[in-house]
Amino acid sequence: MSEETEKLSEKKEEEEEEDQRCCSLSKLRTTFIHIALLGTSAAYIFFGALIFVHLERPYEVAERERVLLKMDTLIQDLLTNISSSSISEEEREYLLDEYTSEIFDLIDTPHGSHIFETHFSNSSENKDMWTLSSAVLFTSTTVIPVGYGYITPISPVSRLFVVVYGLIGIPLVLVTMADAGKFMSNFITQFFTTLTIPTMIFLSLLAIYPILGGVFFHLITDMTLMDAIYFSLISIFTIGFGDLAPSVNVVYLVFFIVLGVILVTITIDFVAAELIDHIHYMGRHVGKARELASKMFSNWLSRSSSRSITASVTNHPDPSET
């Protein structure tokens, strides 16, 4: 008996060790999947930025040379024409209007406005639009997708590539953020018996987060506090009108957007789970109420039938008794 007991205990210990080993492997596999998704998304954004810089840089240089040459030509023609003593005041005003119209046509594009701002407003030389940081912001806001539109590809190859890039990258990054949100929500729910408390916590965080982001952007940029909060809201909810362009470090901005979108995902997950739980609760009680009503109605029918039979017997006595 003792030998059998020892064998059973040894077998039980081996089974427990095997279960622990399988559990550890499962956790390791799950962790690896999370890390692989995050790494794949980060690499996709980074290498996509490198490709866009490589594709857009030649077109940007060519466009800058064209715009600068056109502006120099316009300025020289204007100075030559308005300095002539043979033209009247009306003709001089007409030339100024034509010159202004052509300048506005040149700076109506993102590249043209950037060239005008860097070369004429800020007196700087050859400040590139497509740098690695701006390209990272472009690829990040393409696949999340926020889509500010601060810079846009102009070459046909880049425009074709951004379609393919978005078709692959948007599902990849959204799945990654949903996975991160699900992982965090599962981790948090294990500390609570109901979903009500974590739901309220994340709703509060979602209300506070854009305000804190607005204060941060207000302090490090020249935006007003209201504009900064507005910018934070349209960023984390992936609206991204692009009407505001704060001068903020790309790393801070991308981190703020990613964290905000994950927070929105977690909050929606908790709110949806809480609503579904309440709907099921109401459905169960409605089902019980319906069952109770059905039983009450059946009892009422049976009692009514019994009373009718009794009344019929009372009103029509048996003839044999008479």
PDB file of C-alpha atoms in Angstrom:
ATOM      1  CA  MET A   1       0.000   0.000   0.000  1.00  0.00           C
ATOM      2  CA  SER A   2       2.806   2.403   0.838  1.00  0.00           C
ATOM      3  CA  GLU A   3       4.526   1.716  -2.502  1.00  0.00           C
ATOM      4  CA  GLU A   4       1.288   2.349  -4.405  1.00  0.00           C
ATOM      5  CA  THR A   5       0.718   5.557  -2.436  1.00  0.00           C
ATOM      6  CA  GLU A   6       4.248   6.735  -3.243  1.00  0.00           C
ATOM      7  CA  LYS A   7       3.764   5.939  -6.944  1.00  0.00           C
ATOM      8  CA  LEU A   8       0.464   7.819  -6.999  1.00  0.00           C
ATOM      9  CA  SER A   9       2.018  10.839  -5.270  1.00  0.00           C
ATOM     10  CA  GLU A  10       4.973  10.780  -7.669  1.00  0.00           C
ATOM     11  CA  LYS A  11       2.613  10.566 -10.636  1.00  0.00           C
ATOM     12  CA  LYS A  12       0.585  13.448  -9.255  1.00  0.00           C
ATOM     13  CA  GLU A  13       3.720  15.546  -8.802  1.00  0.00           C
ATOM     14  CA  GLU A  14       4.791  14.790 -12.365  1.00  0.00           C
ATOM     15  CA  GLU A  15       1.389  15.813 -13.656  1.00  0.00           C
ATOM     16  CA  GLU A  16       1.533  19.048 -11.646  1.00  0.00           C
ATOM     17  CA  GLU A  17       5.016  19.767 -13.009  1.00  0.00           C
ATOM     18  CA  GLU A  18       3.798  19.073 -16.532  1.00  0.00           C
ATOM     19  CA  ASP A  19       0.835  21.402 -16.012  1.00  0.00           C
ATOM     20  CA  GLN A  20       3.134  24.127 -14.701  1.00  0.00           C
ATOM     21  CA  ARG A  21       5.467  23.640 -17.650  1.00  0.00           C
ATOM     22  CA  CYS A  22       2.579  23.870 -20.112  1.00  0.00           C
ATOM     23  CA  CYS A  23       1.247  26.949 -18.331  1.00  0.00           C
ATOM     24  CA  SER A  24       4.670  28.613 -18.462  1.00  0.00           C
ATOM     25  CA  LEU A  25       5.026  27.789 -22.156  1.00  0.00           C
ATOM     26  CA  SER A  26       1.553  29.178 -22.828  1.00  0.00           C
ATOM     27  CA  LYS A  27       2.356  32.419 -21.011  1.00  0.00           C
ATOM     28  CA  LEU A  28       5.692  32.670 -22.828  1.00  0.00           C
ATOM     29  CA  ARG A  29       3.983  32.110 -26.160  1.00  0.00           C
ATOM     30  CA  THR A  30       1.354  34.740 -25.382  1.00  0.00           C
ATOM     31  CA  THR A  31       4.000  37.242 -24.290  1.00  0.00           C
ATOM     32  CA  PHE A  32       6.004  36.563 -27.429  1.00  0.00           C
ATOM     33  CA  ILE A  33       2.935  37.226 -29.585  1.00  0.00           C
ATOM     34  CA  HIS A  34       2.335  40.571 -27.835  1.00  0.00           C
ATOM     35  CA  ILE A  35       5.956  41.621 -28.222  1.00  0.00           C
ATOM     36  CA  ALA A  36       6.081  40.413 -31.836  1.00  0.00           C
ATOM     37  CA  LEU A  37       2.999  42.468 -32.718  1.00  0.00           C
ATOM     38  CA  LEU A  38       4.428  45.595 -31.103  1.00  0.00           C
ATOM     39  CA  GLY A  39       7.827  45.101 -32.749  1.00  0.00           C
ATOM     40  CA  THR A  40       6.287  44.414 -36.156  1.00  0.00           C
ATOM     41  CA  SER A  41       4.138  47.545 -35.992  1.00  0.00           C
ATOM     42  CA  ALA A  42       7.060  49.721 -34.854  1.00  0.00           C
ATOM     43  CA  ALA A  43       9.313  48.326 -37.596  1.00  0.00           C
ATOM     44  CA  TYR A  44       6.549  48.790 -40.171  1.00  0.00           C
ATOM     45  CA  ILE A  45       6.196  52.466 -39.248  1.00  0.00           C
ATOM     46  CA  PHE A  46       9.955  53.100 -39.155  1.00  0.00           C
ATOM     47  CA  PHE A  47      10.897  51.355 -42.407  1.00  0.00           C
ATOM     48  CA  GLY A  48       7.853  52.843 -44.107  1.00  0.00           C
ATOM     49  CA  ALA A  49       9.155  56.278 -43.123  1.00  0.00           C
ATOM     50  CA  LEU A  50      12.547  55.463 -44.655  1.00  0.00           C
ATOM     51  CA  ILE A  51      10.887  54.407 -47.912  1.00  0.00           C
ATOM     52  CA  PHE A  52       8.805  57.587 -48.107  1.00  0.00           C
ATOM     53  CA  VAL A  53      11.865  59.753 -47.502  1.00  0.00           C
ATOM     54  CA  HIS A  54      13.677  57.905 -50.279  1.00  0.00           C
ATOM     55  CA  LEU A  55      10.741  58.297 -52.682  1.00  0.00           C
ATOM     56  CA  GLU A  56       9.821  61.900 -51.904  1.00  0.00           C
ATOM     57  CA  ARG A  57      13.204  63.598 -51.459  1.00  0.00           C
ATOM     58  CA  PRO A  58      13.998  63.928 -55.219  1.00  0.00           C
ATOM     59  CA  TYR A  59      10.552  65.377 -55.919  1.00  0.00           C
ATOM     60  CA  GLU A  60      10.836  67.767 -52.991  1.00  0.00           C
ATOM     61  CA  VAL A  61      14.222  69.075 -54.191  1.00  0.00           C
ATOM     62  CA  ALA A  62      12.926  69.488 -57.734  1.00  0.00           C
ATOM     63  CA  GLU A  63       9.768  71.239 -56.533  1.00  0.00           C
ATOM     64  CA  ARG A  64      11.786  73.576 -54.299  1.00  0.00           C
ATOM     65  CA  GLU A  65      14.054  74.578 -57.188  1.00  0.00           C
ATOM     66  CA  ARG A  66      11.059  75.154 -59.437  1.00  0.00           C
ATOM     67  CA  VAL A  67       9.210  77.320 -56.898  1.00  0.00           C
ATOM     68  CA  LEU A  68      12.289  79.361 -56.000  1.00  0.00           C
ATOM     69  CA  LEU A  69      13.111  79.964 -59.665  1.00  0.00           C
ATOM     70  CA  LYS A  70       9.512  80.972 -60.356  1.00  0.00           C
ATOM     71  CA  MET A  71       9.483  83.374 -57.393  1.00  0.00           C
ATOM     72  CA  ASP A  72      12.774  84.967 -58.434  1.00  0.00           C
ATOM     73  CA  THR A  73      11.454  85.416 -61.975  1.00  0.00           C
ATOM     74  CA  LEU A  74       8.251  86.992 -60.726  1.00  0.00           C
ATOM     75  CA  ILE A  75      10.132  89.373 -58.437  1.00  0.00           C
ATOM     76  CA  GLN A  76      12.514  90.455 -61.201  1.00  0.00           C
ATOM     77  CA  ASP A  77       9.673  90.964 -63.686  1.00  0.00           C
ATOM     78  CA  LEU A  78       7.670  92.930 -61.154  1.00  0.00           C
ATOM     79  CA  LEU A  79      10.556  95.204 -60.229  1.00  0.00           C
ATOM     80  CA  THR A  80      11.371  95.806 -63.886  1.00  0.00           C
ATOM     81  CA  ASN A  81       7.797  96.599 -64.842  1.00  0.00           C
ATOM     82  CA  ILE A  82       6.774  98.798 -61.927  1.00  0.00           C
ATOM     83  CA  SER A  83      10.001 100.801 -62.061  1.00  0.00           C
ATOM     84  CA  SER A  84       9.294 101.815 -65.618  1.00  0.00           C
ATOM     85  CA  SER A  85       8.189 105.412 -65.936  1.00  0.00           C
ATOM     86  CA  SER A  86       6.069 104.690 -68.989  1.00  0.00           C
ATOM     87  CA  ILE A  87       3.280 102.839 -67.119  1.00  0.00           C
ATOM     88  CA  SER A  88       0.417 104.505 -65.353  1.00  0.00           C
ATOM     89  CA  GLU A  89      -0.680 104.070 -61.758  1.00  0.00           C
ATOM     90  CA  GLU A  90      -3.553 101.834 -62.782  1.00  0.00           C
ATOM     91  CA  GLU A  91      -1.217  99.565 -64.728  1.00  0.00           C
ATOM     92  CA  ARG A  92       1.127  99.424 -61.774  1.00  0.00           C
ATOM     93  CA  GLU A  93      -1.721  98.332 -59.477  1.00  0.00           C
ATOM     94  CA  TYR A  94      -2.775  95.748 -62.054  1.00  0.00           C
ATOM     95  CA  LEU A  95       0.766  94.326 -62.138  1.00  0.00           C
ATOM     96  CA  LEU A  96       0.827  94.134 -58.333  1.00  0.00           C
ATOM     97  CA  ASP A  97      -2.481  92.250 -58.330  1.00  0.00           C
ATOM     98  CA  GLU A  98      -1.199  89.805 -60.956  1.00  0.00           C
ATOM     99  CA  TYR A  99       2.008  89.273 -59.043  1.00  0.00           C
ATOM    100  CA  THR A 100       0.107  88.636 -55.789  1.00  0.00           C
ATOM    101  CA  SER A 101      -2.211  86.161 -57.513  1.00  0.00           C
ATOM    102  CA  GLU A 102       0.682  84.177 -58.969  1.00  0.00           C
ATOM    103  CA  ILE A 103       2.471  84.119 -55.611  1.00  0.00           C
ATOM    104  CA  PHE A 104      -0.659  82.764 -53.940  1.00  0.00           C
ATOM    105  CA  ASP A 105      -0.918  80.076 -56.623  1.00  0.00           C
ATOM    106  CA  LEU A 106       2.655  79.036 -55.893  1.00  0.00           C
ATOM    107  CA  ILE A 107       2.209  78.790 -52.119  1.00  0.00           C
ATOM    108  CA  ASP A 108      -1.192  77.119 -52.324  1.00  0.00           C
ATOM    109  CA  THR A 109       0.435  73.663 -52.103  1.00  0.00           C
ATOM    110  CA  PRO A 110       2.065  72.220 -48.942  1.00  0.00           C
ATOM    111  CA  HIS A 111       5.489  72.305 -50.603  1.00  0.00           C
ATOM    112  CA  GLY A 112       5.024  75.857 -51.855  1.00  0.00           C
ATOM    113  CA  SER A 113       3.863  77.183 -48.494  1.00  0.00           C
ATOM    114  CA  HIS A 114       6.758  75.417 -46.766  1.00  0.00           C
ATOM    115  CA  ILE A 115       9.269  76.956 -49.195  1.00  0.00           C
ATOM    116  CA  PHE A 116       7.765  80.423 -48.792  1.00  0.00           C
ATOM    117  CA  GLU A 117       7.814  80.124 -45.003  1.00  0.00           C
ATOM    118  CA  THR A 118      11.390  78.841 -44.737  1.00  0.00           C
ATOM    119  CA  HIS A 119      13.029  81.041 -47.388  1.00  0.00           C
ATOM    120  CA  PHE A 120      11.137  84.298 -47.066  1.00  0.00           C
ATOM    121  CA  SER A 121       9.438  84.394 -43.679  1.00  0.00           C
ATOM    122  CA  ASN A 122      12.136  82.763 -41.536  1.00  0.00           C
ATOM    123  CA  SER A 123      15.110  83.540 -43.813  1.00  0.00           C
ATOM    124  CA  SER A 124      16.375  79.953 -43.619  1.00  0.00           C
ATOM    125  CA  GLU A 125      17.815  77.842 -46.403  1.00  0.00           C
ATOM    126  CA  ASN A 126      16.711  74.456 -47.702  1.00  0.00           C
ATOM    127  CA  LYS A 127      14.738  73.214 -44.724  1.00  0.00           C
ATOM    128  CA  ASP A 128      13.433  69.829 -45.832  1.00  0.00           C
ATOM    129  CA  MET A 129       9.853  68.712 -45.378  1.00  0.00           C
ATOM    130  CA  TRP A 130      10.541  64.997 -45.728  1.00  0.00           C
ATOM    131  CA  THR A 131      12.900  64.298 -42.851  1.00  0.00           C
ATOM    132  CA  LEU A 132      12.957  61.038 -40.933  1.00  0.00           C
ATOM    133  CA  SER A 133      10.973  62.530 -38.030  1.00  0.00           C
ATOM    134  CA  SER A 134       8.286  64.044 -40.268  1.00  0.00           C
ATOM    135  CA  ALA A 135       8.085  60.799 -42.236  1.00  0.00           C
ATOM    136  CA  VAL A 136       7.625  58.817 -39.004  1.00  0.00           C
ATOM    137  CA  LEU A 137       4.797  61.165 -38.056  1.00  0.00           C
ATOM    138  CA  PHE A 138       3.290  60.706 -41.523  1.00  0.00           C
ATOM    139  CA  THR A 139       3.445  56.889 -41.421  1.00  0.00           C
ATOM    140  CA  SER A 140       2.217  56.772 -37.805  1.00  0.00           C
ATOM    141  CA  THR A 141      -0.809  58.953 -38.502  1.00  0.00           C
ATOM    142  CA  THR A 142      -1.489  57.008 -41.688  1.00  0.00           C
ATOM    143  CA  VAL A 143      -1.745  53.584 -40.096  1.00  0.00           C
ATOM    144  CA  ILE A 144      -3.360  54.563 -36.774  1.00  0.00           C
ATOM    145  CA  PRO A 145      -5.131  56.452 -38.632  1.00  0.00           C
ATOM    146  CA  VAL A 146      -5.243  60.123 -37.638  1.00  0.00           C
ATOM    147  CA  GLY A 147      -4.148  61.651 -40.946  1.00  0.00           C
ATOM    148  CA  TYR A 148      -3.224  65.228 -40.040  1.00  0.00           C
ATOM    149  CA  GLY A 149      -2.165  66.043 -43.600  1.00  0.00           C
ATOM    150  CA  TYR A 150       0.812  68.164 -42.562  1.00  0.00           C
ATOM    151  CA  ILE A 151       2.852  66.589 -45.347  1.00  0.00           C
ATOM    152  CA  THR A 152       1.537  64.582 -48.259  1.00  0.00           C
ATOM    153  CA  PRO A 153       3.255  62.595 -51.009  1.00  0.00           C
ATOM    154  CA  ILE A 154       3.302  64.267 -54.414  1.00  0.00           C
ATOM    155  CA  SER A 155       5.033  61.694 -56.596  1.00  0.00           C
ATOM    156  CA  PRO A 156       2.839  59.107 -58.377  1.00  0.00           C
ATOM    157  CA  VAL A 157       4.929  56.237 -57.005  1.00  0.00           C
ATOM    158  CA  SER A 158       4.552  57.504 -53.424  1.00  0.00           C
ATOM    159  CA  ARG A 159       0.808  57.956 -53.795  1.00  0.00           C
ATOM    160  CA  LEU A 160       0.446  54.421 -55.102  1.00  0.00           C
ATOM    161  CA  PHE A 161       2.685  53.124 -52.337  1.00  0.00           C
ATOM    162  CA  VAL A 162       0.724  54.905 -49.587  1.00  0.00           C
ATOM    163  CA  VAL A 163      -2.438  53.068 -50.688  1.00  0.00           C
ATOM    164  CA  VAL A 164      -0.740  49.679 -50.394  1.00  0.00           C
ATOM    165  CA  TYR A 165       1.017  50.780 -47.213  1.00  0.00           C
ATOM    166  CA  GLY A 166      -2.260  51.804 -45.585  1.00  0.00           C
ATOM    167  CA  LEU A 167      -4.132  48.662 -46.660  1.00  0.00           C
ATOM    168  CA  ILE A 168      -1.555  46.520 -44.879  1.00  0.00           C
ATOM    169  CA  GLY A 169      -0.567  48.843 -42.046  1.00  0.00           C
ATOM    170  CA  ILE A 170      -3.975  49.998 -40.798  1.00  0.00           C
ATOM    171  CA  PRO A 171      -5.241  46.475 -39.925  1.00  0.00           C
ATOM    172  CA  LEU A 172      -1.827  45.552 -38.493  1.00  0.00           C
ATOM    173  CA  VAL A 173      -1.591  48.547 -36.158  1.00  0.00           C
ATOM    174  CA  LEU A 174      -5.260  48.451 -35.147  1.00  0.00           C
ATOM    175  CA  VAL A 175      -4.957  44.761 -34.263  1.00  0.00           C
ATOM    176  CA  THR A 176      -1.790  45.547 -32.296  1.00  0.00           C
ATOM    177  CA  MET A 177      -3.446  48.312 -30.294  1.00  0.00           C
ATOM    178  CA  ALA A 178      -6.566  46.216 -29.732  1.00  0.00           C
ATOM    179  CA  ASP A 179      -4.350  43.373 -28.530  1.00  0.00           C
ATOM    180  CA  ALA A 180      -2.471  45.702 -26.178  1.00  0.00           C
ATOM    181  CA  GLY A 181      -5.758  47.076 -24.866  1.00  0.00           C
ATOM    182  CA  LYS A 182      -7.175  43.590 -24.340  1.00  0.00           C
ATOM    183  CA  PHE A 183      -4.017  42.485 -22.555  1.00  0.00           C
ATOM    184  CA  MET A 184      -4.153  45.472 -20.194  1.00  0.00           C
ATOM    185  CA  SER A 185      -7.891  45.096 -19.556  1.00  0.00           C
ATOM    186  CA  ASN A 186      -7.495  41.377 -18.722  1.00  0.00           C
ATOM    187  CA  PHE A 187      -4.640  42.218 -16.386  1.00  0.00           C
ATOM    188  CA  ILE A 188      -6.701  44.858 -14.585  1.00  0.00           C
ATOM    189  CA  THR A 189      -9.960  42.888 -14.309  1.00  0.00           C
ATOM    190  CA  GLN A 190      -8.287  40.176 -12.258  1.00  0.00           C
ATOM    191  CA  PHE A 191      -8.092  42.620  -9.333  1.00  0.00           C
ATOM    192  CA  PHE A 192     -11.857  43.328  -9.334  1.00  0.00           C
ATOM    193  CA  THR A 193     -14.913  41.129  -8.860  1.00  0.00           C
ATOM    194  CA  THR A 194     -17.126  43.228 -11.130  1.00  0.00           C
ATOM    195  CA  LEU A 195     -16.555  45.359 -14.215  1.00  0.00           C
ATOM    196  CA  THR A 196     -18.218  48.463 -12.761  1.00  0.00           C
ATOM    197  CA  ILE A 197     -15.167  49.782 -10.897  1.00  0.00           C
ATOM    198  CA  PRO A 198     -12.600  49.418 -13.743  1.00  0.00           C
ATOM    199  CA  THR A 199     -15.146  50.846 -16.177  1.00  0.00           C
ATOM    200  CA  MET A 200     -15.541  53.975 -14.051  1.00  0.00           C
ATOM    201  CA  ILE A 201     -11.764  54.230 -13.626  1.00  0.00           C
ATOM    202  CA  PHE A 202     -11.067  54.139 -17.362  1.00  0.00           C
ATOM    203  CA  LEU A 203     -13.920  56.499 -18.168  1.00  0.00           C
ATOM    204  CA  SER A 204     -12.352  58.959 -15.730  1.00  0.00           C
ATOM    205  CA  LEU A 205      -8.907  58.437 -17.273  1.00  0.00           C
ATOM    206  CA  LEU A 206     -10.333  58.988 -20.754  1.00  0.00           C
ATOM    207  CA  ALA A 207     -11.863  62.274 -19.603  1.00  0.00           C
ATOM    208  CA  ILE A 208      -8.640  63.416 -17.902  1.00  0.00           C
ATOM    209  CA  TYR A 209      -6.104  62.268 -20.511  1.00  0.00           C
ATOM    210  CA  PRO A 210      -6.878  64.843 -23.267  1.00  0.00           C
ATOM    211  CA  ILE A 211      -6.951  67.606 -20.674  1.00  0.00           C
ATOM    212  CA  LEU A 212      -3.498  66.623 -19.393  1.00  0.00           C
ATOM    213  CA  GLY A 213      -2.283  66.355 -22.985  1.00  0.00           C
ATOM    214  CA  GLY A 214      -3.731  69.782 -23.716  1.00  0.00           C
ATOM    215  CA  VAL A 215      -1.925  71.299 -20.745  1.00  0.00           C
ATOM    216  CA  PHE A 216       1.320  69.667 -21.898  1.00  0.00           C
ATOM    217  CA  PHE A 217       1.001  70.951 -25.484  1.00  0.00           C
ATOM    218  CA  HIS A 218      -0.010  74.368 -24.200  1.00  0.00           C
ATOM    219  CA  LEU A 219       3.139  74.587 -22.081  1.00  0.00           C
ATOM    220  CA  ILE A 220       5.618  73.486 -24.764  1.00  0.00           C
ATOM    221  CA  THR A 221       4.017  75.203 -27.792  1.00  0.00           C
ATOM    222  CA  ASP A 222       2.370  78.516 -28.575  1.00  0.00           C
ATOM    223  CA  MET A 223      -1.159  77.031 -28.696  1.00  0.00           C
ATOM    224  CA  THR A 224      -3.848  78.290 -26.371  1.00  0.00           C
ATOM    225  CA  LEU A 225      -5.133  75.883 -23.735  1.00  0.00           C
ATOM    226  CA  MET A 226      -8.464  75.372 -25.515  1.00  0.00           C
ATOM    227  CA  ASP A 227      -6.750  74.731 -28.854  1.00  0.00           C
ATOM    228  CA  ALA A 228      -4.372  72.291 -27.183  1.00  0.00           C
ATOM    229  CA  ILE A 229      -7.213  70.326 -25.548  1.00  0.00           C
ATOM    230  CA  TYR A 230      -9.096  70.357 -28.853  1.00  0.00           C
ATOM    231  CA  PHE A 231      -5.986  69.048 -30.625  1.00  0.00           C
ATOM    232  CA  SER A 232      -5.602  66.289 -28.012  1.00  0.00           C
ATOM    233  CA  LEU A 233      -9.213  65.172 -28.402  1.00  0.00           C
ATOM    234  CA  ILE A 234      -9.180  64.977 -32.199  1.00  0.00           C
ATOM    235  CA  SER A 235      -5.877  63.107 -32.018  1.00  0.00           C
ATOM    236  CA  ILE A 236      -6.771  60.305 -29.607  1.00  0.00           C
ATOM    237  CA  PHE A 237     -10.165  59.772 -31.248  1.00  0.00           C
ATOM    238  CA  THR A 238      -8.375  59.545 -34.659  1.00  0.00           C
ATOM    239  CA  ILE A 239     -10.302  62.466 -36.149  1.00  0.00           C
ATOM    240  CA  GLY A 240      -7.232  64.510 -37.053  1.00  0.00           C
ATOM    241  CA  PHE A 241      -8.568  67.467 -39.030  1.00  0.00           C
ATOM    242  CA  GLY A 242      -5.062  68.855 -39.451  1.00  0.00           C
ATOM    243  CA  ASP A 243      -6.181  72.428 -38.791  1.00  0.00           C
ATOM    244  CA  LEU A 244      -3.634  72.780 -35.962  1.00  0.00           C
ATOM    245  CA  ALA A 245       0.066  71.996 -36.290  1.00  0.00           C
ATOM    246  CA  PRO A 246       1.899  72.316 -32.961  1.00  0.00           C
ATOM    247  CA  SER A 247       5.682  72.430 -33.019  1.00  0.00           C
ATOM    248  CA  VAL A 248       6.213  69.410 -30.806  1.00  0.00           C
ATOM    249  CA  ASN A 249       8.725  66.577 -30.843  1.00  0.00           C
ATOM    250  CA  VAL A 250       7.528  63.708 -33.025  1.00  0.00           C
ATOM    251  CA  VAL A 251       8.371  61.107 -30.378  1.00  0.00           C
ATOM    252  CA  TYR A 252       6.156  62.853 -27.804  1.00  0.00           C
ATOM    253  CA  LEU A 253       3.322  63.266 -30.270  1.00  0.00           C
ATOM    254  CA  VAL A 254       3.366  59.661 -31.532  1.00  0.00           C
ATOM    255  CA  PHE A 255       3.608  58.319 -27.971  1.00  0.00           C
ATOM    256  CA  PHE A 256       0.672  60.528 -26.915  1.00  0.00           C
ATOM    257  CA  ILE A 257      -1.461  59.347 -29.838  1.00  0.00           C
ATOM    258  CA  VAL A 258      -0.666  55.649 -29.394  1.00  0.00           C
ATOM    259  CA  LEU A 259      -1.297  55.715 -25.639  1.00  0.00           C
ATOM    260  CA  GLY A 260      -4.502  57.695 -26.141  1.00  0.00           C
ATOM    261  CA  VAL A 261      -5.881  55.332 -28.786  1.00  0.00           C
ATOM    262  CA  ILE A 262      -5.091  52.324 -26.568  1.00  0.00           C
ATOM    263  CA  LEU A 263      -6.891  54.063 -23.687  1.00  0.00           C
ATOM    264  CA  VAL A 264      -9.918  54.650 -25.912  1.00  0.00           C
ATOM    265  CA  THR A 265      -9.850  50.984 -26.952  1.00  0.00           C
ATOM    266  CA  ILE A 266      -9.696  49.748 -23.347  1.00  0.00           C
ATOM    267  CA  THR A 267     -12.494  52.093 -22.256  1.00  0.00           C
ATOM    268  CA  ILE A 268     -14.753  51.009 -25.109  1.00  0.00           C
ATOM    269  CA  ASP A 269     -14.016  47.378 -24.254  1.00  0.00           C
ATOM    270  CA  PHE A 270     -14.991  47.885 -20.600  1.00  0.00           C
ATOM    271  CA  VAL A 271     -18.089  49.945 -21.412  1.00  0.00           C
ATOM    272  CA  ALA A 272     -19.259  47.400 -23.994  1.00  0.00           C
ATOM    273  CA  ALA A 273     -18.701  44.510 -21.558  1.00  0.00           C
ATOM    274  CA  GLU A 274     -20.579  46.377 -18.826  1.00  0.00           C
ATOM    275  CA  LEU A 275     -23.496  47.149 -21.147  1.00  0.00           C
ATOM    276  CA  ILE A 276     -23.664  43.548 -22.343  1.00  0.00           C
ATOM    277  CA  ASP A 277     -23.639  42.356 -18.736  1.00  0.00           C
ATOM    278  CA  HIS A 278     -26.543  44.681 -17.885  1.00  0.00           C
ATOM    279  CA  ILE A 279     -28.442  43.582 -20.986  1.00  0.00           C
ATOM    280  CA  HIS A 280     -28.009  39.925 -20.018  1.00  0.00           C
ATOM    281  CA  TYR A 281     -29.074  40.749 -16.454  1.00  0.00           C
ATOM    282  CA  MET A 282     -32.203  42.492 -17.700  1.00  0.00           C
ATOM    283  CA  GLY A 283     -32.868  39.671 -20.146  1.00  0.00           C
ATOM    284  CA  ARG A 284     -32.680  37.065 -17.393  1.00  0.00           C
ATOM    285  CA  HIS A 285     -35.064  39.038 -15.191  1.00  0.00           C
ATOM    286  CA  VAL A 286     -37.434  39.687 -18.076  1.00  0.00           C
ATOM    287  CA  GLY A 287     -37.436  35.949 -18.755  1.00  0.00           C
ATOM    288  CA  LYS A 288     -38.205  35.207 -15.095  1.00  0.00           C
ATOM    289  CA  ALA A 289     -40.944  37.845 -15.052  1.00  0.00           C
ATOM    290  CA  ARG A 290     -42.449  36.364 -18.213  1.00  0.00           C
ATOM    291  CA  GLU A 291     -42.369  32.874 -16.689  1.00  0.00           C
ATOM    292  CA  LEU A 292     -43.961  34.158 -13.484  1.00  0.00           C
ATOM    293  CA  ALA A 293     -46.663  35.994 -15.435  1.00  0.00           C
ATOM    294  CA  SER A 294     -47.357  32.848 -17.447  1.00  0.00           C
ATOM    295  CA  LYS A 295     -47.766  30.787 -14.246  1.00  0.00           C
ATOM    296  CA  MET A 296     -50.047  33.432 -12.701  1.00  0.00           C
ATOM    297  CA  PHE A 297     -52.154  33.521 -15.836  1.00  0.00           C
ATOM    298  CA  SER A 298     -52.401  29.711 -15.862  1.00  0.00           C
ATOM    299  CA  ASN A 299     -53.428  29.681 -12.182  1.00  0.00           C
ATOM    300  CA  TRP A 300     -56.001  32.358 -12.867  1.00  0.00           C
ATOM    301  CA  LEU A 301     -57.451  30.344 -15.768  1.00  0.00           C
ATOM    302  CA  SER A 302     -57.624  27.162 -13.704  1.00  0.00           C
ATOM    303  CA  ARG A 303     -59.322  28.986 -10.827  1.00  0.00           C
ATOM    304  CA  SER A 304     -61.765  30.655 -13.184  1.00  0.00           C
ATOM    305  CA  SER A 305     -62.626  27.295 -14.734  1.00  0.00           C
ATOM    306  CA  SER A 306     -63.145  25.740 -11.278  1.00  0.00           C
ATOM    307  CA  ARG A 307     -65.417  28.595 -10.233  1.00  0.00           C
ATOM    308  CA  SER A 308     -67.434  28.291 -13.439  1.00  0.00           C
ATOM    309  CA  ILE A 309     -67.919  24.551 -12.934  1.00  0.00           C
ATOM    310  CA  THR A 310     -68.942  25.072  -9.289  1.00  0.00           C
ATOM    311  CA  ALA A 311     -71.404  27.782 -10.226  1.00  0.00           C
ATOM    312  CA  SER A 312     -72.883  25.596 -12.955  1.00  0.00           C
ATOM    313  CA  VAL A 313     -73.445  22.712 -10.549  1.00  0.00           C
ATOM    314  CA  THR A 314     -75.020  25.018  -7.975  1.00  0.00           C
ATOM    315  CA  ASN A 315     -77.406  26.655 -10.440  1.00  0.00           C
ATOM    316  CA  HIS A 316     -78.426  23.310 -12.057  1.00  0.00           C
ATOM    317  CA  PRO A 317     -78.947  20.693  -9.304  1.00  0.00           C
ATOM    318  CA  ASP A 318     -79.097  16.994 -10.094  1.00  0.00           C
ATOM    319  CA  PRO A 319     -82.690  15.931 -11.191  1.00  0.00           C
ATOM    320  CA  SER A 320     -82.490  12.715  -9.153  1.00  0.00           C
ATOM    321  CA  GLU A 321     -82.350  14.750  -5.961  1.00  0.00           C
ATOM    322  CA  THR A 322     -85.669  16.357  -6.804  1.00  0.00           C
TER     323      THR A 322
END
